[in-house]
mmCIF file with all atom_site columns, C-alpha atoms in Angstrom:
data_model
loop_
_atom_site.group_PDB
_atom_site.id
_atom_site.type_symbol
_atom_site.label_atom_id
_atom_site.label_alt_id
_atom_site.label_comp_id
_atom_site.label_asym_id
_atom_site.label_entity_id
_atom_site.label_seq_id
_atom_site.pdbx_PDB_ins_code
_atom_site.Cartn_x
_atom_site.Cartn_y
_atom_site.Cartn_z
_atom_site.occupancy
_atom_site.B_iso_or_equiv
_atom_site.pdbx_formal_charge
_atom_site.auth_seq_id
_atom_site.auth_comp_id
_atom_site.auth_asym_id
_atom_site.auth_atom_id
_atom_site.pdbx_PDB_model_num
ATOM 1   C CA . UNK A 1 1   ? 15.000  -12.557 -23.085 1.00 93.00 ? 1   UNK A CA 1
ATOM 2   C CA . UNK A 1 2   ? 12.600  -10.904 -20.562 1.00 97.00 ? 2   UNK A CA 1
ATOM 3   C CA . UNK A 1 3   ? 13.078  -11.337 -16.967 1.00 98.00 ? 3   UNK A CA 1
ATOM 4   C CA . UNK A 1 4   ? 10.596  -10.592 -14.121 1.00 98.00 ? 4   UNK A CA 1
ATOM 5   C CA . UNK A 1 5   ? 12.434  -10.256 -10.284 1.00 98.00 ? 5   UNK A CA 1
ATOM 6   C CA . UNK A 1 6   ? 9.066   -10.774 -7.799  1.00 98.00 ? 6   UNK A CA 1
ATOM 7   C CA . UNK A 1 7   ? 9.552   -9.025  -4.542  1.00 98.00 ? 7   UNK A CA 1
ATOM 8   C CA . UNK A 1 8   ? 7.618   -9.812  -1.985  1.00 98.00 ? 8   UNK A CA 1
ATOM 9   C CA . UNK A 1 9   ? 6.706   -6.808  0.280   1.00 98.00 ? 9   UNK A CA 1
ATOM 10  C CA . UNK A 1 10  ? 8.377   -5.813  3.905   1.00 98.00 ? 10  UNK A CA 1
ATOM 11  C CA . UNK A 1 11  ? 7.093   -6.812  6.935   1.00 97.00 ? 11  UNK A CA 1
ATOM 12  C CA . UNK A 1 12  ? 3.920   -5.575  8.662   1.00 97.00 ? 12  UNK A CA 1
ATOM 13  C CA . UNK A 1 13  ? 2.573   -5.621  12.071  1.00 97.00 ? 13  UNK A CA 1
ATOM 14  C CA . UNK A 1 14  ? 0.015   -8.049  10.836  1.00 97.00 ? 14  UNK A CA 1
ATOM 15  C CA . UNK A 1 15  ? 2.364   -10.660 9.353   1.00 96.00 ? 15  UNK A CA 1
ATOM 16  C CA . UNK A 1 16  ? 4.497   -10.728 12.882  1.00 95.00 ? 16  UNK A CA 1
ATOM 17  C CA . UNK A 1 17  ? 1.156   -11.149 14.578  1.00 95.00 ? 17  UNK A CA 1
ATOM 18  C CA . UNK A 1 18  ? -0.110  -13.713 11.693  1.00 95.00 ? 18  UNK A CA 1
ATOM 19  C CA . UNK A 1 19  ? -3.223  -11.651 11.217  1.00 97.00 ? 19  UNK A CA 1
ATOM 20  C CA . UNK A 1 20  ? -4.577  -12.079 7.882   1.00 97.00 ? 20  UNK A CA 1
ATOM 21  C CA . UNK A 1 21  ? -4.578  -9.118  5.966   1.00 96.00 ? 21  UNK A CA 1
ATOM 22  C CA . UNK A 1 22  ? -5.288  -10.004 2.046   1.00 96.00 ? 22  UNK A CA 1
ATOM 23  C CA . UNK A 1 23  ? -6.800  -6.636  0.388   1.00 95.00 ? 23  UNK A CA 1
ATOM 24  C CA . UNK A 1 24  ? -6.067  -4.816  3.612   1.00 97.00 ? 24  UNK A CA 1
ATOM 25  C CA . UNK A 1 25  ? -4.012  -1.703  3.223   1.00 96.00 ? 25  UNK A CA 1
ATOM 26  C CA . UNK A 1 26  ? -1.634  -2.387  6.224   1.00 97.00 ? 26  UNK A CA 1
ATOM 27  C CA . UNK A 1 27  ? 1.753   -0.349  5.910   1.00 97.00 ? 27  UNK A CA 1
ATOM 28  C CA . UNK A 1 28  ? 5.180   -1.468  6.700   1.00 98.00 ? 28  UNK A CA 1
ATOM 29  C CA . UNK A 1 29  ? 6.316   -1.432  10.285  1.00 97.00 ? 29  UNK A CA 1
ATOM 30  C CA . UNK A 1 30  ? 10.066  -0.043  10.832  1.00 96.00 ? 30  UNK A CA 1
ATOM 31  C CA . UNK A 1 31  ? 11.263  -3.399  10.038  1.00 96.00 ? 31  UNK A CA 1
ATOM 32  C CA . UNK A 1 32  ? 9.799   -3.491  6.980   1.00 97.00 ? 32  UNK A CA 1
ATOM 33  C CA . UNK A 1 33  ? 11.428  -0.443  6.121   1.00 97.00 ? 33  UNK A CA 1
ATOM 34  C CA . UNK A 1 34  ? 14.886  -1.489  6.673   1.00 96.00 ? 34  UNK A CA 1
ATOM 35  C CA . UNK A 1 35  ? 14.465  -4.643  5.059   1.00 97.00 ? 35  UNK A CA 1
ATOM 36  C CA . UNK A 1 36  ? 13.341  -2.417  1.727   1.00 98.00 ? 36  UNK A CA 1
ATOM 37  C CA . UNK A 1 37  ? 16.317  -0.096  2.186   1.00 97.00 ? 37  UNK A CA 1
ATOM 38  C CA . UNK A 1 38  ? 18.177  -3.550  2.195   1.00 97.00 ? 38  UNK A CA 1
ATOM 39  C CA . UNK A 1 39  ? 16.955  -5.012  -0.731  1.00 98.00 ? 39  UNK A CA 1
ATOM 40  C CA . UNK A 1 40  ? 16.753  -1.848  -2.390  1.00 98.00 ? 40  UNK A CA 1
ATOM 41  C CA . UNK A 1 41  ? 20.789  -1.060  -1.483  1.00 97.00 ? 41  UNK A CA 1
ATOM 42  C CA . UNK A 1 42  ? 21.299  -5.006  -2.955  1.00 97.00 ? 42  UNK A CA 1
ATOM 43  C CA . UNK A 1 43  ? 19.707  -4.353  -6.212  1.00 97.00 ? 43  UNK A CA 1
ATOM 44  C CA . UNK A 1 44  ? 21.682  -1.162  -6.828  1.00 96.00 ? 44  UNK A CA 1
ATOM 45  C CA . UNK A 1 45  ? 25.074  -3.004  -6.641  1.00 95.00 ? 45  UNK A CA 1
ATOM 46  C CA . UNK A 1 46  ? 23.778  -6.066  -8.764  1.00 93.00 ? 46  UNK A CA 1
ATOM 47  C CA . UNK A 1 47  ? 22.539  -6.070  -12.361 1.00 89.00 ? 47  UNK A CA 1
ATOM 48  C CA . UNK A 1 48  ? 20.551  -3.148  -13.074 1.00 95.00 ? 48  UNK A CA 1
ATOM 49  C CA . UNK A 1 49  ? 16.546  -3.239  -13.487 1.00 97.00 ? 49  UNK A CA 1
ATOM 50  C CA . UNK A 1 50  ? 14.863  -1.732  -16.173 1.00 97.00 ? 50  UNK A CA 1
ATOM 51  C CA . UNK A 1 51  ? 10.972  -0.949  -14.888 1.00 98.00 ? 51  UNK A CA 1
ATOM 52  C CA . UNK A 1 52  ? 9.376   -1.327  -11.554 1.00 98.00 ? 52  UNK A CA 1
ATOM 53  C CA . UNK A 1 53  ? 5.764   -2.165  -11.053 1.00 98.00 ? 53  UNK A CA 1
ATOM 54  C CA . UNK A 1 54  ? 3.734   -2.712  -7.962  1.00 98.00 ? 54  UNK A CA 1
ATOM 55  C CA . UNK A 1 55  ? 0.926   -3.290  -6.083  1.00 98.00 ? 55  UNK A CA 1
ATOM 56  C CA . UNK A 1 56  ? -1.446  -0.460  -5.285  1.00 98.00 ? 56  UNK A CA 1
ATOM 57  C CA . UNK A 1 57  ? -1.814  -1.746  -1.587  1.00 98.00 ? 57  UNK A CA 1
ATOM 58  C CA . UNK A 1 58  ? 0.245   0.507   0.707   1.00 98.00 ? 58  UNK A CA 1
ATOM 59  C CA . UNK A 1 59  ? 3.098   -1.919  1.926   1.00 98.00 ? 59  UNK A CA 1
ATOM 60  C CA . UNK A 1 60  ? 4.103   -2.770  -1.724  1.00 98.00 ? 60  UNK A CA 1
ATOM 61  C CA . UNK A 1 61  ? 3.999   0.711   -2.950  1.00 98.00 ? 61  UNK A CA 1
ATOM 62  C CA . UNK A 1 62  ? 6.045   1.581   -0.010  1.00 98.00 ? 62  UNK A CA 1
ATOM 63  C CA . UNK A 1 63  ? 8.784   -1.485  -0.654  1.00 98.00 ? 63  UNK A CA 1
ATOM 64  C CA . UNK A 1 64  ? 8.539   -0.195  -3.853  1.00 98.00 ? 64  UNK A CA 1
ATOM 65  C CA . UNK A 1 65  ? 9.201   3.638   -3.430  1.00 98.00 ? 65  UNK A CA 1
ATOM 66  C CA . UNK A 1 66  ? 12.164  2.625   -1.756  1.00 98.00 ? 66  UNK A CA 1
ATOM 67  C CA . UNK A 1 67  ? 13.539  0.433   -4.036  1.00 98.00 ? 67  UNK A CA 1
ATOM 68  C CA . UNK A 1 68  ? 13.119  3.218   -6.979  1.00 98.00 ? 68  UNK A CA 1
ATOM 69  C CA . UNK A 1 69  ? 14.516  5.959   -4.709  1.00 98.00 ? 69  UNK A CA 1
ATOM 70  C CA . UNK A 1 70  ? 17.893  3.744   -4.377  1.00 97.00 ? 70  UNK A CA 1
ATOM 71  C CA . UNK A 1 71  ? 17.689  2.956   -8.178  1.00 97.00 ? 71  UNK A CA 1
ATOM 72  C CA . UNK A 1 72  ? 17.621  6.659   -9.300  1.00 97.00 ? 72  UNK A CA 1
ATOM 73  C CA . UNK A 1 73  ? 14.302  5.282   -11.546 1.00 97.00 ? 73  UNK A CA 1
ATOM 74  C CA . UNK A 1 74  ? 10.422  5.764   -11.404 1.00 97.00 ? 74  UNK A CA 1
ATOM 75  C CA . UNK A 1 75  ? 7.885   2.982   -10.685 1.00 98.00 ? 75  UNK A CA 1
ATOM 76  C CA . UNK A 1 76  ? 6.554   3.200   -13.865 1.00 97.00 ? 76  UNK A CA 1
ATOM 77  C CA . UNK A 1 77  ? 3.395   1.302   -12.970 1.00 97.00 ? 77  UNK A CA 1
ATOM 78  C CA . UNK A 1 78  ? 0.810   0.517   -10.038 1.00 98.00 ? 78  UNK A CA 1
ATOM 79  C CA . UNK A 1 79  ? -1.025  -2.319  -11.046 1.00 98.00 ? 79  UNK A CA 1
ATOM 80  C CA . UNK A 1 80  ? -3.958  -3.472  -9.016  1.00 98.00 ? 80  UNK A CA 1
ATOM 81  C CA . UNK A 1 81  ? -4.187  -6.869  -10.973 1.00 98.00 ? 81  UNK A CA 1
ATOM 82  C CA . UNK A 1 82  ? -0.758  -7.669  -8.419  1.00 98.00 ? 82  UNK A CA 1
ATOM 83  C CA . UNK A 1 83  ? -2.446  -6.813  -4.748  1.00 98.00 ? 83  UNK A CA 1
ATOM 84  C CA . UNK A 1 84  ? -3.240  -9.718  -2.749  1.00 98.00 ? 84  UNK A CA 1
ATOM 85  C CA . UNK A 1 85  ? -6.115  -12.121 -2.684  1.00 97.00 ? 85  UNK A CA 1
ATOM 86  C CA . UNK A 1 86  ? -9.039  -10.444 -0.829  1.00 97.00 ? 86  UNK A CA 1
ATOM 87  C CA . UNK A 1 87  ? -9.344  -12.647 2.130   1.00 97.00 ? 87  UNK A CA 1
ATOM 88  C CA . UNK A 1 88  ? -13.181 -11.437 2.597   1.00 97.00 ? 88  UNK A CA 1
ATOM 89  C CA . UNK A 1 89  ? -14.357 -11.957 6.070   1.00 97.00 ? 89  UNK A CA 1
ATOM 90  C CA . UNK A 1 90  ? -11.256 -13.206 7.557   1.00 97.00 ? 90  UNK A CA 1
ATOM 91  C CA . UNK A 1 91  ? -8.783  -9.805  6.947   1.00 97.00 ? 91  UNK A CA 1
ATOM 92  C CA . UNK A 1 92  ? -7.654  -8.696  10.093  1.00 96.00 ? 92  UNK A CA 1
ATOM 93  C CA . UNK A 1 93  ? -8.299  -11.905 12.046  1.00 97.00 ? 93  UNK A CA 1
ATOM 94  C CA . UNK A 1 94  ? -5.656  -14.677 13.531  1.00 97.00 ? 94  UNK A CA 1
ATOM 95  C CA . UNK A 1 95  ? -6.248  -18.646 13.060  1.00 96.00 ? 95  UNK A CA 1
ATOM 96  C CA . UNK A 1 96  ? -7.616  -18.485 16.621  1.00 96.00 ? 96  UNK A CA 1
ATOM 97  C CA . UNK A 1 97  ? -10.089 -15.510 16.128  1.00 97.00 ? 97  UNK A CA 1
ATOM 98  C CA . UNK A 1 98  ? -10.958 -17.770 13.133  1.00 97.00 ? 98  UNK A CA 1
ATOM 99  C CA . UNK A 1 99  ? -11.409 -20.642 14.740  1.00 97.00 ? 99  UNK A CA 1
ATOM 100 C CA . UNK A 1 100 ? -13.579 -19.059 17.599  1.00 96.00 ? 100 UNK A CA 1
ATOM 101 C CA . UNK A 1 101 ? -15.951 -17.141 15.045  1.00 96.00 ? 101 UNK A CA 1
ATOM 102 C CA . UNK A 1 102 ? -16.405 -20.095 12.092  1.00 97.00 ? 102 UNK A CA 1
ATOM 103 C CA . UNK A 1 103 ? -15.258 -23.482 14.038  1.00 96.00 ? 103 UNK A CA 1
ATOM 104 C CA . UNK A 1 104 ? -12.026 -25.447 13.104  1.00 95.00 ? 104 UNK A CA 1
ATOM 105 C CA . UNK A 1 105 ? -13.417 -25.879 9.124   1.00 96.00 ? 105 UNK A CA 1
ATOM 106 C CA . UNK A 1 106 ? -13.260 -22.162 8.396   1.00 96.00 ? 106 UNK A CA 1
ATOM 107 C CA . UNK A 1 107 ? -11.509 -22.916 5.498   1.00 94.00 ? 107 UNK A CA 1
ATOM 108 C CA . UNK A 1 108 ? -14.848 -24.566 3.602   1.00 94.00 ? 108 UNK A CA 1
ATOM 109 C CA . UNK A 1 109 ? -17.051 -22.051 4.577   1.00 96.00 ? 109 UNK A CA 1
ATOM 110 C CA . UNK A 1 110 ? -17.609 -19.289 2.396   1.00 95.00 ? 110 UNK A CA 1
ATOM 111 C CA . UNK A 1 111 ? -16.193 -16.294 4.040   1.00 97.00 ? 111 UNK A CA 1
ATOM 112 C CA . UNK A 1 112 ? -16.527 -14.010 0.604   1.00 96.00 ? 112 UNK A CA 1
ATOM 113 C CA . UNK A 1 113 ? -12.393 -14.911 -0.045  1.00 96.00 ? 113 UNK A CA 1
ATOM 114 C CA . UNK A 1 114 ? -11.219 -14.251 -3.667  1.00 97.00 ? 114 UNK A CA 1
ATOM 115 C CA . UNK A 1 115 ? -11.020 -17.459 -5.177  1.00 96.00 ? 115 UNK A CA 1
ATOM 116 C CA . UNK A 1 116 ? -7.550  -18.514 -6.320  1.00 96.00 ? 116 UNK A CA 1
ATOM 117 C CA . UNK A 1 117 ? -8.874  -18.834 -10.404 1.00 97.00 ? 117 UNK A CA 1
ATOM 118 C CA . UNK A 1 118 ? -9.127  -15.090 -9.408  1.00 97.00 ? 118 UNK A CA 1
ATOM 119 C CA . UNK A 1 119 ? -5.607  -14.755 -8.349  1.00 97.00 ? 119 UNK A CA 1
ATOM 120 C CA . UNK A 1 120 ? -3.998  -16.375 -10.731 1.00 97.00 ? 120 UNK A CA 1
ATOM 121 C CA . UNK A 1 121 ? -5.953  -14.484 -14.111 1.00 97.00 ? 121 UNK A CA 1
ATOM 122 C CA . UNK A 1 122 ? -4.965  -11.210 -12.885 1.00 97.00 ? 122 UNK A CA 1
ATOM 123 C CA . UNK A 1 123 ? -1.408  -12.415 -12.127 1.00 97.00 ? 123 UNK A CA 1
ATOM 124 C CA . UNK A 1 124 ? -1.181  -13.692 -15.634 1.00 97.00 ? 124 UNK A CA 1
ATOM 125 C CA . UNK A 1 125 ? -2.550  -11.192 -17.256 1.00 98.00 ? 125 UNK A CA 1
ATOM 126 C CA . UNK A 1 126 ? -0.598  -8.305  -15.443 1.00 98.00 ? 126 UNK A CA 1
ATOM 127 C CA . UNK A 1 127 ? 2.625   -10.288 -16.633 1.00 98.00 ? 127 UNK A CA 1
ATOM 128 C CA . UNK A 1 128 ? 1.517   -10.953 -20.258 1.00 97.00 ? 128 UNK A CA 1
ATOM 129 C CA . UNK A 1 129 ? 1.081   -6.956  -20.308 1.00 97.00 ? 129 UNK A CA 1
ATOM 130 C CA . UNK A 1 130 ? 4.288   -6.153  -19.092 1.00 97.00 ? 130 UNK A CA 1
ATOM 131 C CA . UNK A 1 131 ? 6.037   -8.417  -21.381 1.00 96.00 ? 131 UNK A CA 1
ATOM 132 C CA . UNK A 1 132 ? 4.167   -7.264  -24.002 1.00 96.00 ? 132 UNK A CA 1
ATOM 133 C CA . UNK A 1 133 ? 4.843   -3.633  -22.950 1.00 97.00 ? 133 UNK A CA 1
ATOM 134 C CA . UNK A 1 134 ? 9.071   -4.080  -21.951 1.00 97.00 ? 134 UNK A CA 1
ATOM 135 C CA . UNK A 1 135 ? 9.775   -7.024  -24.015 1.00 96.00 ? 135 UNK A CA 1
ATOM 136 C CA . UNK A 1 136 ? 13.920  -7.602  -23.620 1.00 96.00 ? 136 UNK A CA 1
ATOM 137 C CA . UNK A 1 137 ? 13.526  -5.610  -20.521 1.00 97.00 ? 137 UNK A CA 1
ATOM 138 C CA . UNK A 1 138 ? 14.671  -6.670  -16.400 1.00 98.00 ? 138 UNK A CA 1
ATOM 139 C CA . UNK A 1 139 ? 11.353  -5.905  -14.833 1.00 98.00 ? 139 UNK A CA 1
ATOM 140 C CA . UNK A 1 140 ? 10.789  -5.737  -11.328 1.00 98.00 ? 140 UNK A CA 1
ATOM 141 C CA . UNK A 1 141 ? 6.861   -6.371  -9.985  1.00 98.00 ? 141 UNK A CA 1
ATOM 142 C CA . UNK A 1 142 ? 6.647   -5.475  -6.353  1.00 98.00 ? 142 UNK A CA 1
ATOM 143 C CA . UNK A 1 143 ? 3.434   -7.503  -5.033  1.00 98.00 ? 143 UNK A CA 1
ATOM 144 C CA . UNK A 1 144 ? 2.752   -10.350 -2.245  1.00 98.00 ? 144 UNK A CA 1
ATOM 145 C CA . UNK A 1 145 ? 3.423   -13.780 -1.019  1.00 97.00 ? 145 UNK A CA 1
ATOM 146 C CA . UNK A 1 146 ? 0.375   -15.062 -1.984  1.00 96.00 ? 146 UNK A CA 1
ATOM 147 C CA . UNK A 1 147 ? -0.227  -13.726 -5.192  1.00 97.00 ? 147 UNK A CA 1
ATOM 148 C CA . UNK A 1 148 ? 3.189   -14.054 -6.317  1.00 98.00 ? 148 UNK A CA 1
ATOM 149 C CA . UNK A 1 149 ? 2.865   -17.704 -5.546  1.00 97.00 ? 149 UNK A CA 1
ATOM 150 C CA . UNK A 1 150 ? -0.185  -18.320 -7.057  1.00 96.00 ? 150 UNK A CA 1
ATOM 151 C CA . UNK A 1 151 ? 1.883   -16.603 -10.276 1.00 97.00 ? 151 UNK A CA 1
ATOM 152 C CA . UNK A 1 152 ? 5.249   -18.555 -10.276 1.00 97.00 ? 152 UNK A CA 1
ATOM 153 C CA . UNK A 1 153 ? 2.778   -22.428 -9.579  1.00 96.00 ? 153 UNK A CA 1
ATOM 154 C CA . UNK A 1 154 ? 1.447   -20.477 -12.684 1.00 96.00 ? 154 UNK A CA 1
ATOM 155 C CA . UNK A 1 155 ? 3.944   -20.050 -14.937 1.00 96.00 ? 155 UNK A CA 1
ATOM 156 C CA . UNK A 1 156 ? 6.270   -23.096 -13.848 1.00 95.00 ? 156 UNK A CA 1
ATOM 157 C CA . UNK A 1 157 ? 3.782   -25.883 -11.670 1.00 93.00 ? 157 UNK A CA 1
ATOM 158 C CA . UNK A 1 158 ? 6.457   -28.348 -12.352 1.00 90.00 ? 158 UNK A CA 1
ATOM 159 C CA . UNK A 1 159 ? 8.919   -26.391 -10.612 1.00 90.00 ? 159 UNK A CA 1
ATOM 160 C CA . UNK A 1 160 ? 6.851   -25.063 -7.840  1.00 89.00 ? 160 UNK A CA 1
ATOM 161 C CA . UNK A 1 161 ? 4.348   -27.444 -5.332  1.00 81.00 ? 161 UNK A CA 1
ATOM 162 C CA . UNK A 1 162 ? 4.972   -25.692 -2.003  1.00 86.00 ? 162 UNK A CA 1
ATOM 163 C CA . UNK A 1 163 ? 6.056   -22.346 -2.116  1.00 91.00 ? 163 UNK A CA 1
ATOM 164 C CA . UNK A 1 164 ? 7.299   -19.746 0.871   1.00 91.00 ? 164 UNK A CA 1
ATOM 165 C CA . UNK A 1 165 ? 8.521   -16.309 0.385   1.00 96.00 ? 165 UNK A CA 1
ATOM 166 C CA . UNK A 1 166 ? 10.032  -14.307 2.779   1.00 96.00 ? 166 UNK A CA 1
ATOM 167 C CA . UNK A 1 167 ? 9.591   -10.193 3.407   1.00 97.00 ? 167 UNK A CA 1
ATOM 168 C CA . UNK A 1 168 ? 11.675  -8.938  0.827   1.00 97.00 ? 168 UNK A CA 1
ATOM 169 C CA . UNK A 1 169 ? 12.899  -11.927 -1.101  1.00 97.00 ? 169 UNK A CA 1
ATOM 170 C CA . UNK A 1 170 ? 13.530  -11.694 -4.741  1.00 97.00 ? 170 UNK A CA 1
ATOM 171 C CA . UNK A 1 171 ? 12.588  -14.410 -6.973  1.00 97.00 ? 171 UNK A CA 1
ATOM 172 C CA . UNK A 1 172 ? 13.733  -13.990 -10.712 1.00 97.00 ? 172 UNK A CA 1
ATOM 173 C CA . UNK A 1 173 ? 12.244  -15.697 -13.566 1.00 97.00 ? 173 UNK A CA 1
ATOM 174 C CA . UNK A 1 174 ? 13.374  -15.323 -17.226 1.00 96.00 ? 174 UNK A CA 1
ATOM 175 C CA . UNK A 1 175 ? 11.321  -16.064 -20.621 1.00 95.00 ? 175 UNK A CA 1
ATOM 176 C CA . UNK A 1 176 ? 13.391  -17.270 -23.598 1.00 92.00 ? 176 UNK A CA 1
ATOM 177 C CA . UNK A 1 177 ? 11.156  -18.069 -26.099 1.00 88.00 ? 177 UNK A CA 1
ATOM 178 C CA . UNK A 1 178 ? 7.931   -17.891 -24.175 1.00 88.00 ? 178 UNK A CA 1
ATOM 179 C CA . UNK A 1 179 ? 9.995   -20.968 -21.952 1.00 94.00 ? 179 UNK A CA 1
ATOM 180 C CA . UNK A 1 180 ? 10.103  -19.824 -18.376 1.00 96.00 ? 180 UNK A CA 1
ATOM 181 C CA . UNK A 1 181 ? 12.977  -20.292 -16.052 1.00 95.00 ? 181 UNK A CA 1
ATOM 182 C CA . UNK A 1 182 ? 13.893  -19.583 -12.368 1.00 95.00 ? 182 UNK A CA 1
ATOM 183 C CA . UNK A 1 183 ? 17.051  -19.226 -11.656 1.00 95.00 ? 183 UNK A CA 1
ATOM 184 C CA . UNK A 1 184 ? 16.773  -17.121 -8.431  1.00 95.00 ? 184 UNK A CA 1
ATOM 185 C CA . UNK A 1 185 ? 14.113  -18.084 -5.382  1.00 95.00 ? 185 UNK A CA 1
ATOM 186 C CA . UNK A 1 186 ? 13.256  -16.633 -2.364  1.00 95.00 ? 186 UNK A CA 1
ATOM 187 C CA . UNK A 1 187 ? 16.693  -14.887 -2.150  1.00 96.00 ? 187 UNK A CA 1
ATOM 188 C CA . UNK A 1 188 ? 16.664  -13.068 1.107   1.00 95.00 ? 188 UNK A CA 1
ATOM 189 C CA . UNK A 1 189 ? 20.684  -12.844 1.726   1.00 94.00 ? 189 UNK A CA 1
ATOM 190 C CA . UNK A 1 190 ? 20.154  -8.847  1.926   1.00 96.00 ? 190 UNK A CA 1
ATOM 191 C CA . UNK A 1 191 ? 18.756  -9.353  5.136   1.00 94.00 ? 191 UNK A CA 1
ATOM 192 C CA . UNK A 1 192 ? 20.761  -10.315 8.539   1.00 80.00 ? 192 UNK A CA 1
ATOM 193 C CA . UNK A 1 193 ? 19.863  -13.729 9.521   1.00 64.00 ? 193 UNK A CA 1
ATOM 194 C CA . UNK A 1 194 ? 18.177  -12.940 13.013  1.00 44.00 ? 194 UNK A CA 1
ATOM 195 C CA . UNK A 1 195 ? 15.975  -11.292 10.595  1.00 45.00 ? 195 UNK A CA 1
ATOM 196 C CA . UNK A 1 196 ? 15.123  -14.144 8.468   1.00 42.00 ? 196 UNK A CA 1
ATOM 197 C CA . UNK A 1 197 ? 14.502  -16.252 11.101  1.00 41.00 ? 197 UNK A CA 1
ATOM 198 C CA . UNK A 1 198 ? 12.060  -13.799 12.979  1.00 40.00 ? 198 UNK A CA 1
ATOM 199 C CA . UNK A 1 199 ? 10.025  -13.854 9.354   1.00 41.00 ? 199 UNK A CA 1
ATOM 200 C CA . UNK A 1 200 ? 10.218  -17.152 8.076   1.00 41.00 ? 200 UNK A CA 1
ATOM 201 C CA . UNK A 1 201 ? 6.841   -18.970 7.650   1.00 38.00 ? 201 UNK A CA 1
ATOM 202 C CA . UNK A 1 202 ? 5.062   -15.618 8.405   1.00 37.00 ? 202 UNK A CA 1
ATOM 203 C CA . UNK A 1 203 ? 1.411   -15.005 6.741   1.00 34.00 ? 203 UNK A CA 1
ATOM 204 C CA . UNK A 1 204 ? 0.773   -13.084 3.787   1.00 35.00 ? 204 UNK A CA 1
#
């Protein structure tokens, strides 16, 4: 059995302010950090974790970083394939900005956004690899809410219509015979709960 725990990232600046921010490199805000030390201090009490990959955008690498610190381990990979979906023209804008600059149908417009196909081949691919690479192992892929949901309606679209992840949540999926199950989503119960509700329903 092979099991993958998806973290989604800390908290930005950008997601409180629900600016888009896609490929932008945006690091954690001091939030952010303490909700990695938190996850990070939850993982080193529970099962241990035998790799750690992440995203090579800045607020992954520095969720992740954290996490390996606490886990006495290296992040053995940075994997591009996980960043987030380039959101073209519309990184670093809000809905309204959005709405003022393209009109209230932005979202048919062409706005040079990575396409979601894009998403989810890189997704898959980066997670074929790493089961290929630590088969039998607990792997941990540091990435973000967008991607990682375009990856779990992937893998298990029965399971998963409407997805939302929360800064820091862990979601753990485990591959028995090239079957797929989840039997952990969107756990955030590291993290106080004035803190969950502040982030809930946040952007990407």
């Amino acid at each position: 059995m092979t099991t993958i725990g998806f973290i989604r990232h800390g908290i930005t600046d950008w997601n409180i302010q629900r600016i888009a921010q896609g490929s932008s490199d945006i690091p954690l805000n001091e939030t952010g950090r303490e909700q990695a030390r938190a996850i990070a201090g939850r993982l080193a009490q529970e099962e241990p974790w035998d790799v750690i990959i992440s995203s090579d955008l800045i607020r992954a690498r520095e969720t992740a970083e954290t996490i390996a610190v606490e886990l006495g381990m290296p992040i053995d990979e940075i994997d591009p394939r996980i960043r987030e979906l380039s959101g073209g023209l519309i990184e670093g804008t809000t809905e309204a900005d959005r709405i003022e600059r393209w009109g209230p149908d932005w979202r048919e417009q062409d706005l040079q956004r990575e396409p979601l196909s894009a998403g989810i081949k890189r997704s898959a691919e980066a997670i074929q690899e790493a089961m290929e690479k630590y088969p039998g192992k607990r792997i941990l892929m540091v990435s973000h809410g967008g991607l990682i949901g375009l990856a779990l309606k992937n893998l298990l679209p029965d399971r998963f219509e409407k997805i939302v992840l929360n800064n820091t949540s862990i979601t753990i999926l485990e591959n028995v015979e090239s079957k797929w199950e989840c039997t952990l989503y969107n756990c955030t119960k590291h993290l106080p709960e004035v803190v969950e509700e502040q982030i809930a329903g946040k952007t990407k």
